[in-house]
mmCIF file of C-alpha atoms and ligand atoms in Angstrom:
data_model
loop_
_atom_site.group_PDB
_atom_site.id
_atom_site.type_symbol
_atom_site.label_atom_id
_atom_site.label_comp_id
_atom_site.label_asym_id
_atom_site.label_seq_id
_atom_site.Cartn_x
_atom_site.Cartn_y
_atom_site.Cartn_z
ATOM 1 C CA UNK A 1 -32.143 -5.945 -5.834
ATOM 2 C CA UNK A 2 -28.373 -6.096 -5.466
ATOM 3 C CA UNK A 3 -26.737 -5.546 -8.817
ATOM 4 C CA UNK A 4 -23.555 -7.195 -10.013
ATOM 5 C CA UNK A 5 -21.831 -3.805 -9.756
ATOM 6 C CA UNK A 6 -22.764 -3.587 -6.084
ATOM 7 C CA UNK A 7 -21.556 -7.136 -5.439
ATOM 8 C CA UNK A 8 -18.273 -6.402 -7.219
ATOM 9 C CA UNK A 9 -17.840 -3.373 -4.973
ATOM 10 C CA UNK A 10 -18.531 -5.453 -1.873
ATOM 11 C CA UNK A 11 -15.930 -7.975 -3.026
ATOM 12 C CA UNK A 12 -13.262 -5.276 -3.332
ATOM 13 C CA UNK A 13 -14.395 -3.112 -0.454
ATOM 14 C CA UNK A 14 -11.679 -1.112 1.319
ATOM 15 C CA UNK A 15 -9.453 -3.178 3.591
ATOM 16 C CA UNK A 16 -10.642 -6.627 2.526
ATOM 17 C CA UNK A 17 -9.554 -9.341 0.135
ATOM 18 C CA UNK A 18 -10.898 -12.644 -1.155
ATOM 19 C CA UNK A 19 -9.855 -16.059 0.126
ATOM 20 C CA UNK A 20 -9.222 -18.640 -2.638
ATOM 21 C CA UNK A 21 -10.182 -22.031 -1.186
ATOM 22 C CA UNK A 22 -11.279 -23.520 -4.509
ATOM 23 C CA UNK A 23 -8.696 -26.234 -5.002
ATOM 24 C CA UNK A 24 -10.212 -28.983 -7.137
ATOM 25 C CA UNK A 25 -10.689 -32.385 -5.487
ATOM 26 C CA UNK A 26 -7.394 -33.687 -6.941
ATOM 27 C CA UNK A 27 -5.285 -30.727 -5.821
ATOM 28 C CA UNK A 28 -6.891 -30.565 -2.380
ATOM 29 C CA UNK A 29 -6.469 -34.284 -1.862
ATOM 30 C CA UNK A 30 -2.760 -34.214 -2.618
ATOM 31 C CA UNK A 31 -2.273 -31.184 -0.324
ATOM 32 C CA UNK A 32 -4.112 -32.988 2.473
ATOM 33 C CA UNK A 33 -2.041 -36.126 1.902
ATOM 34 C CA UNK A 34 1.185 -34.099 2.092
ATOM 35 C CA UNK A 35 -0.022 -32.694 5.409
ATOM 36 C CA UNK A 36 -0.662 -36.223 6.721
ATOM 37 C CA UNK A 37 -4.450 -36.059 6.397
ATOM 38 C CA UNK A 38 -6.421 -38.822 4.678
ATOM 39 C CA UNK A 39 -8.165 -37.116 1.748
ATOM 40 C CA UNK A 40 -11.905 -37.756 1.849
ATOM 41 C CA UNK A 41 -14.989 -35.659 1.147
ATOM 42 C CA UNK A 42 -15.300 -35.289 4.923
ATOM 43 C CA UNK A 43 -11.707 -34.151 5.540
ATOM 44 C CA UNK A 44 -11.966 -31.683 2.645
ATOM 45 C CA UNK A 45 -15.213 -30.395 4.228
ATOM 46 C CA UNK A 46 -13.636 -30.155 7.701
ATOM 47 C CA UNK A 47 -10.707 -28.183 6.321
ATOM 48 C CA UNK A 48 -12.919 -25.691 4.458
ATOM 49 C CA UNK A 49 -15.130 -25.353 7.530
ATOM 50 C CA UNK A 50 -12.038 -24.589 9.613
ATOM 51 C CA UNK A 51 -11.143 -21.794 7.177
ATOM 52 C CA UNK A 52 -14.650 -20.318 6.921
ATOM 53 C CA UNK A 53 -15.159 -20.270 10.704
ATOM 54 C CA UNK A 54 -11.851 -18.622 11.627
ATOM 55 C CA UNK A 55 -12.793 -15.965 14.202
ATOM 56 C CA UNK A 56 -13.317 -12.478 12.736
ATOM 57 C CA UNK A 57 -12.516 -13.658 9.203
ATOM 58 C CA UNK A 58 -14.922 -11.073 7.787
ATOM 59 C CA UNK A 59 -12.671 -8.292 9.115
ATOM 60 C CA UNK A 60 -10.241 -8.947 6.264
ATOM 61 C CA UNK A 61 -12.145 -11.210 3.878
ATOM 62 C CA UNK A 62 -15.124 -10.169 1.753
ATOM 63 C CA UNK A 63 -15.623 -13.497 -0.008
ATOM 64 C CA UNK A 64 -14.422 -17.084 -0.237
ATOM 65 C CA UNK A 65 -14.051 -19.004 -3.506
ATOM 66 C CA UNK A 66 -15.051 -22.656 -3.244
ATOM 67 C CA UNK A 67 -15.123 -25.539 -5.702
ATOM 68 C CA UNK A 68 -18.319 -27.359 -6.652
ATOM 69 C CA UNK A 69 -17.869 -30.054 -3.996
ATOM 70 C CA UNK A 70 -17.642 -27.564 -1.113
ATOM 71 C CA UNK A 71 -20.416 -25.253 -2.305
ATOM 72 C CA UNK A 72 -22.772 -28.215 -2.098
ATOM 73 C CA UNK A 73 -21.527 -29.452 1.279
ATOM 74 C CA UNK A 74 -22.783 -28.511 4.714
ATOM 75 C CA UNK A 75 -20.979 -27.556 7.903
ATOM 76 C CA UNK A 76 -20.872 -30.318 10.552
ATOM 77 C CA UNK A 77 -24.043 -28.770 12.061
ATOM 78 C CA UNK A 78 -25.925 -29.187 8.755
ATOM 79 C CA UNK A 79 -25.800 -25.553 7.564
ATOM 80 C CA UNK A 80 -25.019 -25.303 3.826
ATOM 81 C CA UNK A 81 -21.678 -23.569 3.141
ATOM 82 C CA UNK A 82 -23.228 -20.625 1.242
ATOM 83 C CA UNK A 83 -25.674 -19.889 4.097
ATOM 84 C CA UNK A 84 -22.997 -20.249 6.773
ATOM 85 C CA UNK A 85 -20.706 -17.844 4.912
ATOM 86 C CA UNK A 86 -23.409 -15.248 4.362
ATOM 87 C CA UNK A 87 -24.357 -15.462 8.056
ATOM 88 C CA UNK A 88 -20.737 -14.516 8.811
ATOM 89 C CA UNK A 89 -20.799 -11.528 6.435
ATOM 90 C CA UNK A 90 -18.791 -13.321 3.757
ATOM 91 C CA UNK A 91 -19.893 -13.746 0.129
ATOM 92 C CA UNK A 92 -19.661 -17.304 -1.238
ATOM 93 C CA UNK A 93 -18.143 -17.791 -4.685
ATOM 94 C CA UNK A 94 -17.661 -20.738 -6.994
ATOM 95 C CA UNK A 95 -14.859 -21.806 -9.368
ATOM 96 C CA UNK A 96 -16.653 -22.749 -12.599
ATOM 97 C CA UNK A 97 -13.848 -23.644 -14.991
ATOM 98 C CA UNK A 98 -13.056 -27.324 -15.374
ATOM 99 C CA UNK A 99 -9.322 -26.836 -15.578
ATOM 100 C CA UNK A 100 -6.521 -26.072 -18.031
ATOM 101 C CA UNK A 101 -6.343 -28.852 -20.645
ATOM 102 C CA UNK A 102 -3.882 -29.412 -23.519
ATOM 103 C CA UNK A 103 -4.853 -27.042 -26.339
ATOM 104 C CA UNK A 104 -5.294 -28.730 -29.734
ATOM 105 C CA UNK A 105 -2.959 -27.166 -32.269
ATOM 106 C CA UNK A 106 -0.668 -25.643 -29.640
ATOM 107 C CA UNK A 107 1.699 -28.331 -28.332
ATOM 108 C CA UNK A 108 2.708 -27.732 -24.720
ATOM 109 C CA UNK A 109 0.088 -25.035 -24.125
ATOM 110 C CA UNK A 110 -3.292 -25.209 -22.439
ATOM 111 C CA UNK A 111 -6.763 -23.823 -22.807
ATOM 112 C CA UNK A 112 -9.060 -23.582 -19.817
ATOM 113 C CA UNK A 113 -12.270 -25.504 -20.376
ATOM 114 C CA UNK A 114 -15.763 -25.400 -18.891
ATOM 115 C CA UNK A 115 -17.896 -23.433 -21.356
ATOM 116 C CA UNK A 116 -20.157 -26.378 -22.265
ATOM 117 C CA UNK A 117 -23.348 -26.178 -20.215
ATOM 118 C CA UNK A 118 -21.996 -23.154 -18.349
ATOM 119 C CA UNK A 119 -25.221 -21.117 -18.446
ATOM 120 C CA UNK A 120 -27.164 -23.963 -16.787
ATOM 121 C CA UNK A 121 -24.485 -24.495 -14.145
ATOM 122 C CA UNK A 122 -24.366 -20.767 -13.351
ATOM 123 C CA UNK A 123 -28.142 -20.704 -12.883
ATOM 124 C CA UNK A 124 -27.840 -23.622 -10.423
ATOM 125 C CA UNK A 125 -24.974 -21.975 -8.537
ATOM 126 C CA UNK A 126 -26.945 -18.756 -8.241
ATOM 127 C CA UNK A 127 -29.851 -20.756 -6.756
ATOM 128 C CA UNK A 128 -27.458 -22.463 -4.349
ATOM 129 C CA UNK A 129 -26.443 -19.022 -3.073
ATOM 130 C CA UNK A 130 -23.235 -18.154 -4.903
ATOM 131 C CA UNK A 131 -22.641 -14.420 -5.379
ATOM 132 C CA UNK A 132 -19.680 -14.628 -7.717
ATOM 133 C CA UNK A 133 -17.687 -17.029 -9.866
ATOM 134 C CA UNK A 134 -14.083 -17.614 -10.894
ATOM 135 C CA UNK A 135 -12.297 -18.829 -14.047
ATOM 136 C CA UNK A 136 -8.524 -19.151 -14.350
ATOM 137 C CA UNK A 137 -6.544 -19.089 -17.590
ATOM 138 C CA UNK A 138 -2.916 -20.193 -17.371
ATOM 139 C CA UNK A 139 0.067 -18.973 -19.412
ATOM 140 C CA UNK A 140 3.601 -20.349 -19.253
ATOM 141 C CA UNK A 141 6.636 -18.277 -20.149
ATOM 142 C CA UNK A 142 9.300 -19.977 -22.300
ATOM 143 C CA UNK A 143 11.302 -18.668 -25.254
ATOM 144 C CA UNK A 144 8.315 -19.425 -27.520
ATOM 145 C CA UNK A 145 5.300 -19.199 -25.257
ATOM 146 C CA UNK A 146 2.712 -18.054 -24.586
ATOM 147 C CA UNK A 147 1.831 -18.089 -28.283
ATOM 148 C CA UNK A 148 -0.587 -15.580 -29.761
ATOM 149 C CA UNK A 149 -2.978 -18.513 -30.292
ATOM 150 C CA UNK A 150 -2.943 -19.420 -26.612
ATOM 151 C CA UNK A 151 -3.394 -15.818 -25.514
ATOM 152 C CA UNK A 152 -6.372 -15.158 -27.797
ATOM 153 C CA UNK A 153 -8.040 -18.547 -27.208
ATOM 154 C CA UNK A 154 -7.851 -18.221 -23.427
ATOM 155 C CA UNK A 155 -8.867 -14.558 -23.460
ATOM 156 C CA UNK A 156 -11.912 -15.427 -25.558
ATOM 157 C CA UNK A 157 -12.917 -18.190 -23.131
ATOM 158 C CA UNK A 158 -12.504 -15.784 -20.196
ATOM 159 C CA UNK A 159 -14.747 -13.271 -21.946
ATOM 160 C CA UNK A 160 -17.422 -15.853 -22.793
ATOM 161 C CA UNK A 161 -17.390 -16.979 -19.172
ATOM 162 C CA UNK A 162 -17.575 -13.380 -17.893
ATOM 163 C CA UNK A 163 -20.502 -12.502 -20.151
ATOM 164 C CA UNK A 164 -22.368 -15.652 -19.093
ATOM 165 C CA UNK A 165 -21.806 -14.851 -15.409
ATOM 166 C CA UNK A 166 -23.146 -11.325 -15.762
ATOM 167 C CA UNK A 167 -26.244 -12.638 -17.534
ATOM 168 C CA UNK A 168 -26.760 -15.078 -14.642
ATOM 169 C CA UNK A 169 -26.368 -12.284 -12.045
ATOM 170 C CA UNK A 170 -22.986 -13.510 -10.761
ATOM 171 C CA UNK A 171 -19.848 -11.359 -10.631
ATOM 172 C CA UNK A 172 -17.069 -12.977 -12.652
ATOM 173 C CA UNK A 173 -13.569 -13.025 -11.231
ATOM 174 C CA UNK A 174 -11.432 -12.928 -14.371
ATOM 175 C CA UNK A 175 -8.113 -14.637 -13.663
ATOM 176 C CA UNK A 176 -5.407 -14.574 -16.345
ATOM 177 C CA UNK A 177 -2.392 -16.129 -14.604
ATOM 178 C CA UNK A 178 1.087 -15.870 -16.069
ATOM 179 C CA UNK A 179 2.930 -18.543 -14.115
ATOM 180 C CA UNK A 180 6.150 -17.818 -12.227
ATOM 181 C CA UNK A 181 7.804 -21.024 -13.528
ATOM 182 C CA UNK A 182 10.987 -20.250 -15.472
ATOM 183 C CA UNK A 183 14.259 -18.332 -15.324
ATOM 184 C CA UNK A 184 12.982 -15.191 -17.076
ATOM 185 C CA UNK A 185 13.544 -11.710 -15.709
ATOM 186 C CA UNK A 186 10.844 -9.270 -14.595
ATOM 187 C CA UNK A 187 10.998 -7.536 -17.993
ATOM 188 C CA UNK A 188 9.782 -10.643 -19.835
ATOM 189 C CA UNK A 189 6.965 -11.109 -17.297
ATOM 190 C CA UNK A 190 5.986 -7.464 -17.861
ATOM 191 C CA UNK A 191 5.833 -7.972 -21.616
ATOM 192 C CA UNK A 192 3.818 -11.215 -21.425
ATOM 193 C CA UNK A 193 1.406 -9.984 -18.742
ATOM 194 C CA UNK A 194 0.749 -6.808 -20.748
ATOM 195 C CA UNK A 195 0.039 -8.804 -23.933
ATOM 196 C CA UNK A 196 -2.314 -11.148 -22.072
ATOM 197 C CA UNK A 197 -4.200 -8.250 -20.457
ATOM 198 C CA UNK A 198 -4.551 -6.443 -23.748
ATOM 199 C CA UNK A 199 -6.154 -9.498 -25.330
ATOM 200 C CA UNK A 200 -8.421 -10.075 -22.319
ATOM 201 C CA UNK A 201 -9.587 -6.432 -22.495
ATOM 202 C CA UNK A 202 -10.278 -6.726 -26.215
ATOM 203 C CA UNK A 203 -12.285 -9.927 -25.812
ATOM 204 C CA UNK A 204 -14.264 -8.578 -22.843
ATOM 205 C CA UNK A 205 -15.154 -5.508 -24.912
ATOM 206 C CA UNK A 206 -16.249 -7.617 -27.901
ATOM 207 C CA UNK A 207 -18.737 -9.443 -25.656
ATOM 208 C CA UNK A 208 -19.954 -6.259 -23.948
ATOM 209 C CA UNK A 209 -18.801 -7.304 -20.490
ATOM 210 C CA UNK A 210 -19.394 -4.544 -17.933
ATOM 211 C CA UNK A 211 -15.988 -3.881 -16.343
ATOM 212 C CA UNK A 212 -17.676 -2.334 -13.299
ATOM 213 C CA UNK A 213 -19.177 -5.766 -12.668
ATOM 214 C CA UNK A 214 -15.990 -7.854 -12.793
ATOM 215 C CA UNK A 215 -13.013 -8.368 -10.484
ATOM 216 C CA UNK A 216 -9.664 -8.847 -12.237
ATOM 217 C CA UNK A 217 -7.415 -11.439 -10.589
ATOM 218 C CA UNK A 218 -3.963 -11.109 -12.164
ATOM 219 C CA UNK A 219 -0.507 -12.309 -11.250
ATOM 220 C CA UNK A 220 1.874 -9.785 -9.789
ATOM 221 C CA UNK A 221 4.651 -8.961 -12.258
ATOM 222 C CA UNK A 222 7.777 -10.706 -10.947
ATOM 223 C CA UNK A 223 10.864 -12.523 -12.149
ATOM 224 C CA UNK A 224 10.610 -16.300 -12.749
ATOM 225 C CA UNK A 225 11.161 -18.778 -9.926
ATOM 226 C CA UNK A 226 14.576 -19.772 -11.299
ATOM 227 C CA UNK A 227 15.857 -16.257 -11.906
ATOM 228 C CA UNK A 228 18.880 -15.545 -9.694
ATOM 229 C CA UNK A 229 17.871 -12.035 -8.555
ATOM 230 C CA UNK A 230 14.480 -11.582 -6.866
ATOM 231 C CA UNK A 231 12.916 -8.204 -7.603
ATOM 232 C CA UNK A 232 12.282 -5.957 -4.607
ATOM 233 C CA UNK A 233 8.715 -5.093 -3.545
ATOM 234 C CA UNK A 234 9.197 -1.620 -5.026
ATOM 235 C CA UNK A 235 10.254 -3.108 -8.362
ATOM 236 C CA UNK A 236 7.340 -5.574 -8.378
ATOM 237 C CA UNK A 237 4.872 -2.829 -7.461
ATOM 238 C CA UNK A 238 6.155 -0.449 -10.152
ATOM 239 C CA UNK A 239 6.097 -3.107 -12.890
ATOM 240 C CA UNK A 240 2.690 -4.452 -11.877
ATOM 241 C CA UNK A 241 0.961 -1.071 -11.633
ATOM 242 C CA UNK A 242 2.538 -0.044 -14.915
ATOM 243 C CA UNK A 243 0.902 -3.014 -16.681
ATOM 244 C CA UNK A 244 -2.434 -2.446 -14.934
ATOM 245 C CA UNK A 245 -2.575 1.216 -16.016
ATOM 246 C CA UNK A 246 -4.045 0.073 -19.345
ATOM 247 C CA UNK A 247 -7.288 -0.935 -17.581
ATOM 248 C CA UNK A 248 -10.029 1.708 -17.598
ATOM 249 C CA UNK A 249 -11.105 3.382 -14.385
ATOM 250 C CA UNK A 250 -14.492 1.697 -14.348
ATOM 251 C CA UNK A 251 -13.004 -1.742 -13.543
ATOM 252 C CA UNK A 252 -14.443 -2.673 -10.124
ATOM 253 C CA UNK A 253 -11.184 -3.816 -8.615
ATOM 254 C CA UNK A 254 -8.010 -5.856 -8.825
ATOM 255 C CA UNK A 255 -7.430 -8.805 -6.461
ATOM 256 C CA UNK A 256 -4.061 -10.505 -6.960
ATOM 257 C CA UNK A 257 -3.304 -14.214 -6.868
ATOM 258 C CA UNK A 258 -0.175 -15.179 -4.920
ATOM 259 C CA UNK A 259 1.224 -17.551 -7.554
ATOM 260 C CA UNK A 260 3.384 -19.628 -5.213
ATOM 261 C CA UNK A 261 5.260 -16.669 -3.731
ATOM 262 C CA UNK A 262 6.199 -17.148 -0.076
ATOM 263 C CA UNK A 263 3.377 -15.568 1.989
ATOM 264 C CA UNK A 264 5.562 -12.756 3.361
ATOM 265 C CA UNK A 265 6.764 -11.789 -0.099
ATOM 266 C CA UNK A 266 3.231 -11.665 -1.507
ATOM 267 C CA UNK A 267 2.191 -9.422 1.412
ATOM 268 C CA UNK A 268 5.220 -7.116 1.044
ATOM 269 C CA UNK A 269 4.555 -6.730 -2.686
ATOM 270 C CA UNK A 270 0.878 -5.980 -2.037
ATOM 271 C CA UNK A 271 1.843 -3.365 0.556
ATOM 272 C CA UNK A 272 4.278 -1.689 -1.844
ATOM 273 C CA UNK A 273 1.500 -1.250 -4.427
ATOM 274 C CA UNK A 274 -0.656 0.787 -2.068
ATOM 275 C CA UNK A 275 1.375 3.965 -2.521
ATOM 276 C CA UNK A 276 0.266 4.179 -6.159
ATOM 277 C CA UNK A 277 -2.757 6.281 -6.947
ATOM 278 C CA UNK A 278 -4.930 3.965 -9.061
ATOM 279 C CA UNK A 279 -8.615 4.311 -9.979
ATOM 280 C CA UNK A 280 -9.354 0.785 -8.730
ATOM 281 C CA UNK A 281 -8.553 -0.881 -5.388
ATOM 282 C CA UNK A 282 -5.574 -3.257 -5.353
ATOM 283 C CA UNK A 283 -6.268 -6.127 -2.986
ATOM 284 C CA UNK A 284 -5.608 -9.840 -2.566
ATOM 285 C CA UNK A 285 -7.315 -13.056 -3.618
ATOM 286 C CA UNK A 286 -4.601 -15.372 -2.377
ATOM 287 C CA UNK A 287 -4.864 -19.133 -2.170
ATOM 288 C CA UNK A 288 -1.610 -20.707 -1.042
ATOM 289 C CA UNK A 289 -0.225 -17.559 0.622
ATOM 290 C CA UNK A 290 -3.192 -17.640 3.030
ATOM 291 C CA UNK A 291 -4.084 -21.294 3.457
ATOM 292 C CA UNK A 292 -0.738 -23.137 3.384
ATOM 293 C CA UNK A 293 0.206 -22.027 6.923
ATOM 294 C CA UNK A 294 -3.285 -22.979 8.174
ATOM 295 C CA UNK A 295 -3.094 -26.480 6.714
ATOM 296 C CA UNK A 296 0.413 -26.978 8.124
ATOM 297 C CA UNK A 297 -0.773 -25.925 11.596
ATOM 298 C CA UNK A 298 -3.943 -28.072 11.549
ATOM 299 C CA UNK A 299 -2.700 -31.343 10.010
ATOM 300 C CA UNK A 300 -6.147 -32.883 10.398
ATOM 301 C CA UNK A 301 -6.077 -32.871 14.197
ATOM 302 C CA UNK A 302 -9.319 -31.738 15.839
ATOM 303 C CA UNK A 303 -7.301 -30.341 18.736
ATOM 304 C CA UNK A 304 -5.331 -28.094 16.389
ATOM 305 C CA UNK A 305 -8.314 -26.464 14.658
ATOM 306 C CA UNK A 306 -7.612 -23.327 16.698
ATOM 307 C CA UNK A 307 -3.955 -23.350 15.595
ATOM 308 C CA UNK A 308 -4.982 -23.662 11.940
ATOM 309 C CA UNK A 309 -7.441 -20.788 12.307
ATOM 310 C CA UNK A 310 -4.888 -18.644 14.139
ATOM 311 C CA UNK A 311 -2.418 -19.180 11.269
ATOM 312 C CA UNK A 312 -5.056 -18.170 8.713
ATOM 313 C CA UNK A 313 -6.133 -15.147 10.759
ATOM 314 C CA UNK A 314 -2.533 -13.938 11.118
ATOM 315 C CA UNK A 315 -2.012 -13.975 7.351
ATOM 316 C CA UNK A 316 -5.402 -12.415 6.633
ATOM 317 C CA UNK A 317 -4.623 -9.669 9.170
ATOM 318 C CA UNK A 318 -1.215 -8.993 7.588
ATOM 319 C CA UNK A 319 -2.751 -8.622 4.116
ATOM 320 C CA UNK A 320 -5.684 -6.565 5.383
ATOM 321 C CA UNK A 321 -3.150 -4.278 7.087
ATOM 322 C CA UNK A 322 -1.231 -4.042 3.794
ATOM 323 C CA UNK A 323 -4.276 -2.912 1.823
ATOM 324 C CA UNK A 324 -5.421 -0.585 4.595
ATOM 325 C CA UNK A 325 -2.095 1.282 4.187
ATOM 326 C CA UNK A 326 -3.629 2.746 1.031
ATOM 327 C CA UNK A 327 -5.780 5.089 3.106
ATOM 328 C CA UNK A 328 -2.782 6.346 5.070
ATOM 329 C CA UNK A 329 -0.326 6.578 2.159
ATOM 330 C CA UNK A 330 -2.744 8.443 -0.055
ATOM 331 C CA UNK A 331 -4.028 10.901 2.505
ATOM 332 C CA UNK A 332 -0.540 12.457 2.993
HETATM 333 C C1 LIG B 401 -6.844 -22.630 -5.001
HETATM 334 O O1 LIG B 401 -6.266 -22.992 -6.260
HETATM 335 C C2 LIG B 401 -7.034 -22.649 -7.415
HETATM 336 C C3 LIG B 401 -7.031 -23.695 -8.490
HETATM 337 O O2 LIG B 401 -6.964 -24.957 -7.973
HETATM 338 P P1 LIG B 401 -6.916 -26.171 -9.020
HETATM 339 O O3 LIG B 401 -5.631 -26.018 -9.775
HETATM 340 O O4 LIG B 401 -6.930 -27.344 -8.115
HETATM 341 O O5 LIG B 401 -8.141 -26.062 -9.877
HETATM 342 C C4 LIG B 401 -6.389 -21.460 -8.128
HETATM 343 O O6 LIG B 401 -7.178 -21.058 -9.225
HETATM 344 C C5 LIG B 401 -6.237 -20.340 -7.188
HETATM 345 O O7 LIG B 401 -7.512 -19.859 -6.818
HETATM 346 C C6 LIG B 401 -5.470 -19.208 -7.837
HETATM 347 O O8 LIG B 401 -4.425 -19.686 -8.653
HETATM 348 C C7 LIG B 401 -4.832 -18.369 -6.783
HETATM 349 O O9 LIG B 401 -4.098 -19.206 -5.931
HETATM 350 P P2 LIG B 401 -2.672 -18.765 -5.446
HETATM 351 O O10 LIG B 401 -2.249 -19.898 -4.547
HETATM 352 O O11 LIG B 401 -1.805 -18.657 -6.679
HETATM 353 O O12 LIG B 401 -2.847 -17.450 -4.736
#
């Protein structure tokens, strides 16, 4: 039997990353609308099928994260998404949180929900063919936030989710995202990301989560969107790896979110991290930095499916090349 540790290793295997295609129905629909595509269950299916069938996707992608709607859909030929992905050498995953909702007691802050009935849903997803799951906690930087209450509440929910996944035989992707919104400098992002990670580690330990059976999906440590001076890839890499050093060596791997960075910047930052000798692989689990160019190229036109797939493949190849630099940089 394949253990969760083995699955976690497959997910972070050398040279590959994870494709985040788990936009909820609302988010996906507005992105389709902006691209001139009528948002329907069918158009959302067609778009995800375009992504999953991009030629040679498995060269640079170990898994794809879907939302509930997609995991239960079939390709146009009737093959269920999980089966079609596995047949292509790609592990199917499922986003199981139900979104960041206003947190009672903490005005302006959110807590990610979805714990009610989670064990039953995980059992169903495992039967449907999912190999791993994902839960995203969101933290906003202002002068007063994130509060200690928001950090601990979200970290506890992440840990409860992670423990439930491991009991159900699914690898949890643990995603604490410190948003880029704001005018803060990279130093403030370092401080907040470190505090969030410390709390997540503490909560995971309290619930006996096996770190060798999780994939951490953090933000890269950067300046805020409205800060006047963008940090260089070397500065981002140094700050990010510095924060990550507090994670023990048995963590299966780290797969970054892109957080709204332009695709080329996310790739350059990922490449810069590869020169650091870390006990865990540093790879990608990008959403927008991989799929935005594909959606823009496709625009819902059957005749441009190839263009959409070529755009996805180009960005997957660039990020796979970035993480493959690790082998070269560290063998010198
Ligand atoms: C794909 O977007 C995911 C969430 O979508 P909803 O907000 O609609 O639920 C999101 O969790 C995503 O997987 C991660 O944030 C990574 O995406 P980016 O675009 O930041 O790499």
